[in-house]
Coordinates of C-alpha atoms and ligand atoms in Angstrom, one line a residue:
M1 CA 83.9 98.1 96.9
P2 CA 81.6 96.8 99.6
Y3 CA 81.1 99.0 102.6
L4 CA 82.9 97.6 105.6
P5 CA 82.4 99.2 109.0
E6 CA 85.7 100.4 110.3
H7 CA 85.2 99.6 113.9
D8 CA 88.7 100.3 115.0
E9 CA 88.4 103.8 113.7
V10 CA 85.2 104.6 115.4
P11 CA 86.0 106.2 118.8
N12 CA 84.3 104.5 121.6
P13 CA 82.7 107.2 123.7
L14 CA 83.3 105.2 126.8
S15 CA 87.0 104.9 126.3
A16 CA 88.1 107.7 124.0
G17 CA 88.0 111.4 124.5
L18 CA 85.4 111.5 127.2
R19 CA 87.2 109.1 129.3
A20 CA 91.0 108.6 129.3
A21 CA 91.5 105.1 128.2
T22 CA 95.0 105.2 129.6
T23 CA 97.1 102.4 131.0
P24 CA 96.9 102.8 134.8
E25 CA 99.7 104.1 136.9
P26 CA 102.1 101.5 138.4
C27 CA 100.4 99.8 141.4
A28 CA 100.0 96.8 143.6
V29 CA 96.7 95.1 144.1
V30 CA 96.0 93.4 147.4
V31 CA 93.3 90.7 147.3
F32 CA 91.9 89.8 150.7
G33 CA 90.3 86.4 150.5
A34 CA 92.8 85.3 147.8
S35 CA 92.3 81.6 148.3
G36 CA 88.5 81.9 147.8
D37 CA 86.2 81.2 144.9
L38 CA 86.0 84.8 143.5
A39 CA 89.8 85.1 143.3
H40 CA 90.1 81.7 141.5
R41 CA 87.2 82.1 139.1
K42 CA 87.1 85.8 138.3
L43 CA 89.9 88.0 139.7
M44 CA 93.0 86.2 138.7
P45 CA 91.7 85.3 135.2
A46 CA 90.8 88.9 134.8
F47 CA 94.2 90.2 135.8
Y48 CA 95.8 87.6 133.5
N49 CA 93.6 88.7 130.6
L50 CA 94.4 92.3 131.3
A51 CA 98.1 91.4 131.2
L52 CA 97.6 89.5 128.0
G53 CA 95.9 92.5 126.4
G54 CA 98.7 94.8 127.5
H55 CA 96.4 96.8 129.7
L56 CA 98.3 96.5 133.0
P57 CA 101.0 98.9 133.9
G58 CA 104.5 97.6 133.4
A59 CA 105.1 97.9 137.1
F60 CA 102.4 95.8 138.7
G61 CA 102.1 93.3 141.5
V62 CA 99.3 91.3 143.2
V63 CA 99.5 90.4 146.9
G64 CA 97.1 87.7 148.0
V65 CA 96.0 87.7 151.7
A66 CA 94.1 84.8 153.3
I67 CA 94.3 82.3 156.1
T68 CA 95.1 79.4 153.8
D69 CA 98.6 78.2 154.4
F70 CA 100.3 79.1 151.1
D71 CA 103.6 80.8 150.4
D72 CA 104.4 82.9 147.3
N73 CA 105.1 79.9 145.2
K74 CA 102.2 77.8 146.3
F75 CA 99.9 80.8 145.6
R76 CA 101.4 81.2 142.1
A77 CA 100.9 77.5 141.4
E78 CA 97.3 77.6 142.6
M79 CA 96.4 80.7 140.6
R80 CA 98.1 79.3 137.5
E81 CA 95.8 76.4 137.7
A82 CA 92.8 78.6 138.2
V83 CA 93.7 80.8 135.3
G84 CA 94.2 77.7 133.1
K85 CA 90.7 76.6 134.0
F86 CA 88.8 79.9 134.1
S87 CA 90.5 82.3 131.7
R88 CA 88.3 83.3 128.8
I89 CA 91.4 83.1 126.5
K90 CA 93.1 79.7 126.5
P91 CA 95.7 78.3 126.5
V92 CA 97.6 80.4 128.9
Q93 CA 100.6 82.1 127.3
E94 CA 103.5 81.0 129.5
E95 CA 105.6 84.1 128.8
V96 CA 102.9 86.5 129.8
W97 CA 102.0 84.3 132.9
Q98 CA 105.6 84.2 134.0
D99 CA 106.0 88.0 133.9
F100 CA 102.7 88.4 135.8
A101 CA 103.5 85.7 138.3
D102 CA 106.9 87.3 139.1
G103 CA 104.8 90.2 140.7
M104 CA 102.7 87.8 142.8
R105 CA 103.2 87.6 146.6
Y106 CA 101.2 86.0 149.4
V107 CA 100.6 86.9 153.0
N108 CA 99.2 84.2 155.2
G109 CA 97.2 85.4 158.2
G110 CA 93.9 86.3 159.8
F111 CA 92.2 89.6 159.1
D112 CA 91.9 90.2 162.9
D113 CA 95.7 89.9 163.4
P114 CA 97.8 93.1 163.3
A115 CA 100.8 90.9 162.3
T116 CA 99.0 90.1 159.0
F117 CA 99.0 93.8 158.1
Q118 CA 102.6 94.3 159.1
K119 CA 103.6 91.4 156.8
L120 CA 101.4 92.9 154.1
K121 CA 103.2 96.2 154.5
A122 CA 106.6 94.6 154.2
K123 CA 105.5 92.8 151.0
L124 CA 104.1 96.0 149.5
E125 CA 107.3 97.9 150.3
E126 CA 109.3 95.0 148.7
L127 CA 107.1 95.3 145.6
D128 CA 107.7 99.0 145.5
H129 CA 111.4 98.3 145.3
T130 CA 111.6 95.2 143.1
R131 CA 108.6 96.0 140.8
A132 CA 108.5 99.8 141.0
T133 CA 104.9 99.8 142.0
R134 CA 105.5 103.4 143.4
G135 CA 103.3 103.1 146.6
N136 CA 100.0 102.9 144.8
R137 CA 97.7 100.3 146.4
L138 CA 94.3 99.0 145.4
F139 CA 92.7 96.8 148.1
Y140 CA 90.1 94.3 147.0
C141 CA 87.8 92.8 149.6
A142 CA 86.8 89.5 148.1
T143 CA 85.6 88.4 151.5
P144 CA 82.3 88.2 153.4
P145 CA 80.9 91.5 154.7
S146 CA 81.6 90.4 158.3
T147 CA 85.3 90.9 157.6
F148 CA 85.2 94.4 156.2
A149 CA 85.5 96.1 159.6
M150 CA 88.6 94.1 160.6
I151 CA 90.2 94.6 157.2
L152 CA 89.7 98.4 157.4
K153 CA 91.0 98.6 160.9
G154 CA 94.0 96.5 160.1
L155 CA 94.8 98.6 157.0
K156 CA 94.4 101.9 159.0
D157 CA 96.4 100.8 162.0
A158 CA 99.2 99.6 159.8
G159 CA 99.3 103.0 158.1
L160 CA 98.4 101.5 154.7
I161 CA 95.7 104.1 153.9
Y162 CA 96.8 107.4 152.6
P163 CA 94.7 110.5 152.8
P164 CA 92.8 111.3 149.5
N165 CA 95.2 114.2 148.6
H166 CA 98.4 112.1 149.0
P167 CA 100.6 111.8 145.8
C168 CA 100.2 108.0 146.0
Y169 CA 96.7 106.4 146.0
S170 CA 95.0 103.9 148.2
R171 CA 91.6 102.7 147.1
I172 CA 89.3 100.0 148.2
V173 CA 87.0 97.7 146.1
V174 CA 84.1 96.3 148.1
E175 CA 82.3 93.3 146.8
K176 CA 78.6 92.8 147.2
P177 CA 76.5 92.2 149.2
F178 CA 76.9 95.7 150.4
G179 CA 74.9 95.4 153.6
H180 CA 71.9 93.2 154.4
D181 CA 69.3 96.0 154.6
L182 CA 69.2 99.8 154.6
A183 CA 70.4 100.0 158.2
S184 CA 73.4 97.7 157.7
A185 CA 74.3 99.4 154.4
R186 CA 74.3 102.8 156.1
A187 CA 76.4 101.4 159.0
L188 CA 78.9 99.9 156.5
N189 CA 79.1 103.2 154.5
K190 CA 79.7 105.1 157.8
M191 CA 82.4 102.7 158.8
V192 CA 84.1 102.7 155.4
L193 CA 83.9 106.5 155.1
E194 CA 85.5 107.0 158.6
V195 CA 88.7 105.5 157.1
L196 CA 88.5 106.5 153.5
D197 CA 87.1 109.3 151.3
E198 CA 84.2 108.4 149.0
K199 CA 86.6 109.0 146.0
Q200 CA 88.7 106.1 147.3
V201 CA 85.7 103.7 147.6
F202 CA 84.7 101.4 144.7
R203 CA 81.5 99.5 145.4
I204 CA 81.4 96.8 142.7
D205 CA 78.3 95.6 140.9
H206 CA 79.6 93.3 138.2
Y207 CA 76.6 94.0 135.9
L208 CA 78.0 97.5 135.3
G209 CA 81.1 95.8 133.9
K210 CA 79.2 94.0 131.2
E211 CA 79.6 95.5 127.7
T212 CA 75.9 95.2 127.0
V213 CA 75.0 97.1 130.1
Q214 CA 77.5 99.9 129.3
N215 CA 76.1 99.9 125.8
L216 CA 72.7 101.0 127.2
M217 CA 74.2 104.4 127.6
V218 CA 75.6 104.4 124.1
L219 CA 72.4 103.2 122.6
R220 CA 70.5 105.9 124.3
F221 CA 72.9 108.8 124.2
A222 CA 74.9 108.2 121.0
N223 CA 71.8 107.9 118.8
S224 CA 69.3 110.6 118.1
I225 CA 66.4 108.4 117.1
W226 CA 65.4 107.0 120.5
E227 CA 65.3 110.0 122.7
P228 CA 62.1 111.5 121.2
L229 CA 60.4 108.1 121.8
W230 CA 61.9 107.3 125.2
N231 CA 59.0 108.5 127.3
N232 CA 55.4 108.0 128.4
K233 CA 54.1 109.4 125.2
Y234 CA 55.4 106.5 123.1
V235 CA 56.4 103.8 125.6
D236 CA 53.7 101.5 126.9
H237 CA 55.7 99.6 129.4
V238 CA 59.2 98.3 130.0
E239 CA 60.0 94.7 130.9
I240 CA 63.2 93.6 132.5
T241 CA 64.1 89.9 133.0
A242 CA 67.2 88.6 134.7
G243 CA 66.7 84.8 134.7
E244 CA 69.0 81.9 135.3
E245 CA 68.7 78.2 134.9
L246 CA 71.2 77.8 137.7
G247 CA 70.0 77.1 141.2
I248 CA 71.9 78.3 144.3
E249 CA 74.9 76.0 143.6
A250 CA 76.7 75.4 146.9
R251 CA 75.7 78.7 148.4
G252 CA 72.7 77.5 150.5
K253 CA 73.9 79.3 153.6
Y254 CA 74.4 82.6 151.9
Y255 CA 71.2 82.4 149.9
E256 CA 69.0 81.6 152.9
E257 CA 70.0 85.0 154.3
A258 CA 69.9 86.8 151.0
G259 CA 67.1 85.6 148.8
I260 CA 66.5 87.0 145.3
L261 CA 65.7 90.6 146.4
R262 CA 69.0 91.1 148.1
D263 CA 71.0 88.9 145.7
M264 CA 69.8 90.3 142.4
I265 CA 67.2 93.1 142.7
Q266 CA 68.9 95.6 145.1
N267 CA 71.9 95.7 142.9
H268 CA 72.0 94.2 139.3
V269 CA 68.3 94.6 138.3
L270 CA 67.9 98.1 139.8
Q271 CA 71.0 99.1 137.9
L272 CA 69.4 98.0 134.7
V273 CA 66.3 100.0 135.6
T274 CA 68.3 103.2 136.3
L275 CA 70.3 103.0 133.1
T276 CA 67.1 102.4 131.1
A277 CA 65.2 105.2 132.8
M278 CA 67.8 107.9 133.6
E279 CA 67.9 111.3 132.0
P280 CA 71.0 112.2 129.8
P281 CA 73.8 113.1 132.2
V282 CA 75.3 116.6 131.8
A283 CA 78.7 115.0 131.2
F284 CA 80.1 111.5 130.9
D285 CA 81.8 111.4 134.2
A286 CA 81.3 109.4 137.4
D287 CA 79.3 111.9 139.4
A288 CA 77.1 113.2 136.5
V289 CA 76.1 109.6 135.5
R290 CA 75.5 108.6 139.1
D291 CA 73.5 111.7 139.9
E292 CA 71.0 110.7 137.1
K293 CA 70.8 107.1 138.2
L294 CA 70.1 108.3 141.8
K295 CA 67.3 110.5 140.6
V296 CA 65.6 107.4 139.1
L297 CA 65.9 105.5 142.3
R298 CA 64.4 108.4 144.2
A299 CA 61.6 108.7 141.7
I300 CA 60.5 105.0 141.9
R301 CA 57.3 104.9 143.8
P302 CA 58.0 103.2 147.1
I303 CA 56.0 99.9 147.7
I304 CA 55.0 100.2 151.3
G305 CA 52.9 98.0 153.4
P306 CA 51.1 94.7 152.8
D307 CA 48.4 96.0 150.4
E308 CA 50.9 97.7 148.1
V309 CA 53.2 94.7 148.2
A310 CA 50.2 92.4 147.4
Q311 CA 49.4 94.6 144.3
S312 CA 53.0 95.0 143.0
V313 CA 55.1 92.1 144.2
V314 CA 55.0 88.3 143.6
V315 CA 57.5 86.1 145.4
G316 CA 58.2 82.5 144.5
Q317 CA 60.3 79.5 145.4
Y318 CA 61.2 76.6 143.1
T319 CA 60.2 73.1 143.7
A320 CA 61.8 70.0 142.1
G321 CA 61.7 70.0 138.3
S322 CA 63.8 69.5 135.3
I323 CA 66.2 71.8 133.4
F324 CA 67.5 70.9 130.0
G325 CA 66.2 67.4 130.5
A326 CA 67.9 66.8 133.9
D327 CA 66.0 66.4 137.1
V328 CA 66.9 69.0 139.7
A329 CA 66.0 69.3 143.4
G330 CA 63.6 71.9 144.9
Y331 CA 65.0 74.8 146.8
R332 CA 64.1 73.3 150.2
Q333 CA 66.0 70.1 149.3
E334 CA 69.2 72.0 148.6
A335 CA 72.2 71.7 151.0
N336 CA 72.1 74.2 153.9
V337 CA 68.5 75.2 153.2
A338 CA 65.8 74.9 155.9
A339 CA 63.2 72.3 155.1
D340 CA 60.5 75.0 155.7
S341 CA 62.5 77.9 154.2
R342 CA 60.5 80.9 153.1
T343 CA 63.4 82.5 151.2
P344 CA 62.2 83.6 147.7
T345 CA 64.2 82.4 144.7
Y346 CA 61.9 84.4 142.3
V347 CA 60.4 87.8 142.3
A348 CA 58.3 89.8 139.9
L349 CA 57.7 93.5 140.6
K350 CA 55.7 96.3 139.1
L351 CA 57.6 99.5 139.5
L352 CA 56.3 103.0 138.7
I353 CA 58.6 105.9 138.2
N354 CA 57.1 109.2 139.3
N355 CA 58.6 111.7 137.0
W356 CA 57.7 113.6 133.8
R357 CA 59.3 111.1 131.5
W358 CA 57.9 107.9 132.9
D359 CA 54.6 108.8 134.7
G360 CA 52.1 105.9 134.0
V361 CA 54.6 103.6 132.4
P362 CA 55.0 100.4 134.4
F363 CA 58.5 98.8 134.6
Y364 CA 57.8 95.1 135.2
V365 CA 60.9 93.3 136.4
R366 CA 61.4 89.7 137.2
S367 CA 64.4 87.6 138.3
G368 CA 64.6 84.0 139.3
K369 CA 66.7 80.9 139.8
R370 CA 66.0 77.7 138.1
L371 CA 64.1 79.2 135.2
P372 CA 64.3 77.4 131.8
K373 CA 67.4 79.2 130.7
R374 CA 69.8 82.0 131.3
A375 CA 68.4 85.2 129.8
T376 CA 68.8 88.8 130.9
E377 CA 67.1 91.4 128.7
I378 CA 65.4 94.8 128.7
A379 CA 62.3 95.0 126.4
V380 CA 60.9 98.5 125.7
H381 CA 57.4 98.0 124.5
F382 CA 56.1 100.9 122.4
K383 CA 52.4 101.9 122.4
P384 CA 50.0 100.2 120.0
L385 CA 49.0 102.0 116.8
P386 CA 46.3 104.6 117.4
H387 CA 44.4 103.2 114.5
S388 CA 45.2 100.2 112.3
L389 CA 44.7 100.5 108.5
F390 CA 45.3 96.7 108.1
G391 CA 42.5 95.3 110.3
A392 CA 42.1 94.9 114.0
G393 CA 44.9 92.9 115.6
A394 CA 46.8 92.8 112.3
T395 CA 49.9 94.4 113.8
Q396 CA 51.9 94.0 117.0
P397 CA 53.3 97.0 118.8
N398 CA 57.0 97.7 118.2
V399 CA 59.4 96.3 120.8
L400 CA 63.1 97.2 121.3
V401 CA 64.9 94.3 123.0
V402 CA 68.3 94.8 124.5
R403 CA 69.8 91.3 125.1
V404 CA 72.2 91.7 128.0
Q405 CA 73.1 88.0 127.9
P406 CA 73.5 85.6 126.3
E407 CA 73.5 86.2 122.5
E408 CA 74.3 89.8 123.4
G409 CA 72.7 92.3 121.0
I410 CA 69.7 94.5 120.2
A411 CA 66.6 93.6 118.2
L412 CA 63.9 95.9 117.0
R413 CA 60.5 94.3 116.3
F414 CA 58.4 95.9 113.6
S415 CA 55.8 95.1 111.0
A416 CA 56.6 94.4 107.4
K417 CA 54.4 93.4 104.4
V418 CA 54.3 89.7 103.7
P419 CA 55.1 89.5 99.9
G420 CA 52.1 88.9 97.8
E421 CA 49.1 90.7 96.3
R422 CA 47.6 91.6 99.7
Y423 CA 48.6 94.0 102.5
R424 CA 49.3 91.4 105.1
P425 CA 51.6 92.8 107.9
R426 CA 53.8 90.4 109.8
T427 CA 56.2 91.1 112.7
V428 CA 59.9 90.9 111.7
S429 CA 63.0 91.7 113.6
M430 CA 66.1 93.8 112.8
D431 CA 68.9 92.3 114.8
F432 CA 72.3 93.5 115.9
R433 CA 74.6 90.9 117.4
Y434 CA 77.8 91.7 119.1
G435 CA 79.5 88.5 118.0
T436 CA 79.0 89.2 114.3
A437 CA 79.1 93.0 114.2
F438 CA 82.4 93.3 116.2
G439 CA 83.9 89.9 115.6
S440 CA 85.7 89.9 118.9
A441 CA 84.8 88.5 122.2
S442 CA 83.8 91.0 124.9
P443 CA 86.1 91.3 127.9
E444 CA 84.8 89.8 131.2
A445 CA 83.0 92.3 133.4
Y446 CA 85.7 92.1 136.0
E447 CA 88.5 93.0 133.6
R448 CA 86.8 96.3 132.8
L449 CA 86.0 97.0 136.5
L450 CA 89.5 96.2 137.8
L451 CA 91.0 98.4 135.1
D452 CA 88.7 101.3 136.0
A453 CA 89.4 100.9 139.7
M454 CA 93.2 101.1 138.9
R455 CA 92.5 104.2 136.7
G456 CA 90.4 105.8 139.5
D457 CA 87.3 106.0 137.3
Q458 CA 84.2 105.5 139.5
T459 CA 81.6 105.8 136.7
L460 CA 80.8 102.0 136.8
F461 CA 80.9 101.8 140.6
T462 CA 78.0 102.6 142.9
R463 CA 78.1 105.7 145.1
K464 CA 77.0 105.8 148.7
D465 CA 73.7 107.6 148.2
E466 CA 72.9 105.3 145.2
V467 CA 73.4 102.1 147.2
E468 CA 71.3 103.5 150.1
A469 CA 68.5 104.6 147.8
A470 CA 68.4 101.1 146.2
W471 CA 68.3 99.5 149.7
K472 CA 65.5 101.8 150.8
L473 CA 63.2 100.6 148.0
V474 CA 64.1 96.9 148.6
D475 CA 64.0 97.2 152.4
Q476 CA 60.4 98.4 152.3
I477 CA 59.4 95.3 150.3
L478 CA 61.5 93.0 152.5
R479 CA 59.9 94.4 155.6
V480 CA 56.6 93.1 154.4
I481 CA 57.7 89.8 152.9
E482 CA 59.7 88.9 155.9
S483 CA 56.9 89.7 158.3
P484 CA 53.8 87.7 159.5
E485 CA 51.8 89.7 156.9
A486 CA 53.9 88.3 154.1
P487 CA 52.1 87.6 150.9
R488 CA 51.9 84.0 149.8
L489 CA 55.2 82.5 148.7
C490 CA 54.2 81.0 145.4
E491 CA 55.7 77.7 144.2
Y492 CA 57.0 77.2 140.7
E493 CA 58.5 74.1 139.2
A494 CA 62.2 74.3 138.4
G495 CA 62.5 74.7 134.7
S496 CA 59.3 76.9 134.4
W497 CA 59.1 80.6 133.9
G498 CA 58.0 81.2 137.5
P499 CA 54.7 81.2 139.3
S500 CA 51.4 81.8 137.5
E501 CA 50.8 84.7 139.9
A502 CA 53.6 86.6 138.1
D503 CA 51.6 86.2 134.9
Q504 CA 48.6 87.6 136.6
L505 CA 50.6 90.6 137.8
L506 CA 50.7 91.6 134.1
S507 CA 47.5 90.1 132.8
L508 CA 45.6 92.3 135.3
D509 CA 47.0 95.3 133.3
G510 CA 46.2 93.6 130.0
R511 CA 49.8 92.7 129.3
A512 CA 51.9 89.5 129.3
W513 CA 55.6 88.7 129.8
R514 CA 57.6 88.1 126.6
R515 CA 58.2 84.5 125.8
L516 CA 61.9 84.0 125.9
Ligands
LIG1 C1 75.6 87.3 141.5 C2 74.6 86.6 142.3 O1 75.8 88.6 142.0 O2 75.2 87.4 140.2 C3 74.4 85.2 141.8 O3 75.1 86.5 143.7 C4 74.0 85.3 140.3 O4 73.4 84.5 142.5 C5 75.0 86.1 139.6 O5 74.0 84.0 139.8 C6 74.5 86.4 138.1 O6 75.6 87.0 137.4 P1 75.7 86.7 135.9 O7 76.8 87.6 135.5 O8 76.0 85.3 135.6 O9 74.4 87.2 135.3

């Protein structure tokens, strides 16, 4: 009989044993900004898919809060349409939707109006009675950061926040961007922690909800073969790419203030760096994992001042070009972007991690909008052979590539003998693909993260000190690139892999970016 992997019987260390993969306790989720893009595209489809998969508690409700003039029924109809459009599983199953929609309520009002929070309180109490949600509340701020203070004050004044030791829970999920720089992130942390305990705060970074990102921990800590090699003795350099063919869509106003360093590096890309570089945690729990990630952020050599920035940072901005054969505008021609904007849409960085494991191993990271395609991957390049038996240049160094998205999987590049009478090595690849190995589609990042927030598991959420440490690194770079001593903002054509200066960043070290 052929060997068939019995996936269902293999305990997933992220969900079994080490972590209670239980159905969350009954609760009501409150979505501030419920008429916005995030609620339509991500949150409601995620809740629906959780309901479909039987992951939500039987007693569950969602209250939307926004200034849009909806009532309960209009909110349900609007969200039904959004779920029909954006759910990863289609068509929508009416029976499941109906049951889910019965628990939906809507509160119309401004976040600065105490009456909004009184109405919210009444709706939550009604849900406690009709849906048995038992007083547990998860508040989700799917709103711009400028509203956080108002929302927190409104919740506190209305008595909707319980102390951390209360038998019912109140937790808050805060969307990115978490601050604009180190000072504002600290101020935001201070404000949030005046009202809530750290254990009640869930700062979301949706990259941590991606299966392939979580799998980095399984790859590293559930296999014995990598650990002996995962250090400066065997690794030559690490390359991390987070590229998108998308431009800034309709987000010109936001992007002008953010730019690629705030939008992608401070959060998603640094999370990939920490998970790749961290030491094994002492346990698989929220604080142990986050302690190790924090140590990596603290060990990254700061890039301070114009000279260091010039040596380790390349910033770029896309000009008009073509993607998949279609002409696209340059960044400065996008709506709500200044004609002389200096906002970077591309960055390449050389990071050095000053610790025993990684000393001398550069981590080259790059991220950009309007690159030729969507591709996020981590490539661990191993050192070349000390001596080749097959002729100079006959073999390429081994590379382990973790494809975060798309075509999620892991590939190991190694040399094999080309069949024939001679010893001719050629590089081949051993490839693991999620799609074929597991045969089922991965859940959306938001599904996993919402479920964890309801369960009270903070492992995949960023802690106060972690967010601040990431900001500290990025802030030091921003200070230079947003000053009169800024390095040149290099142009790159939309549809290319970024400015040639980014290639030089590696070629000066005798290396090159992988061709994706
Ligand atoms: C968001 C950024 O956080 O992540 C966007 O604001 C970016 O600019 C997006 O496009 C990328 O996410 P994903 O999951 O598509 O890689």
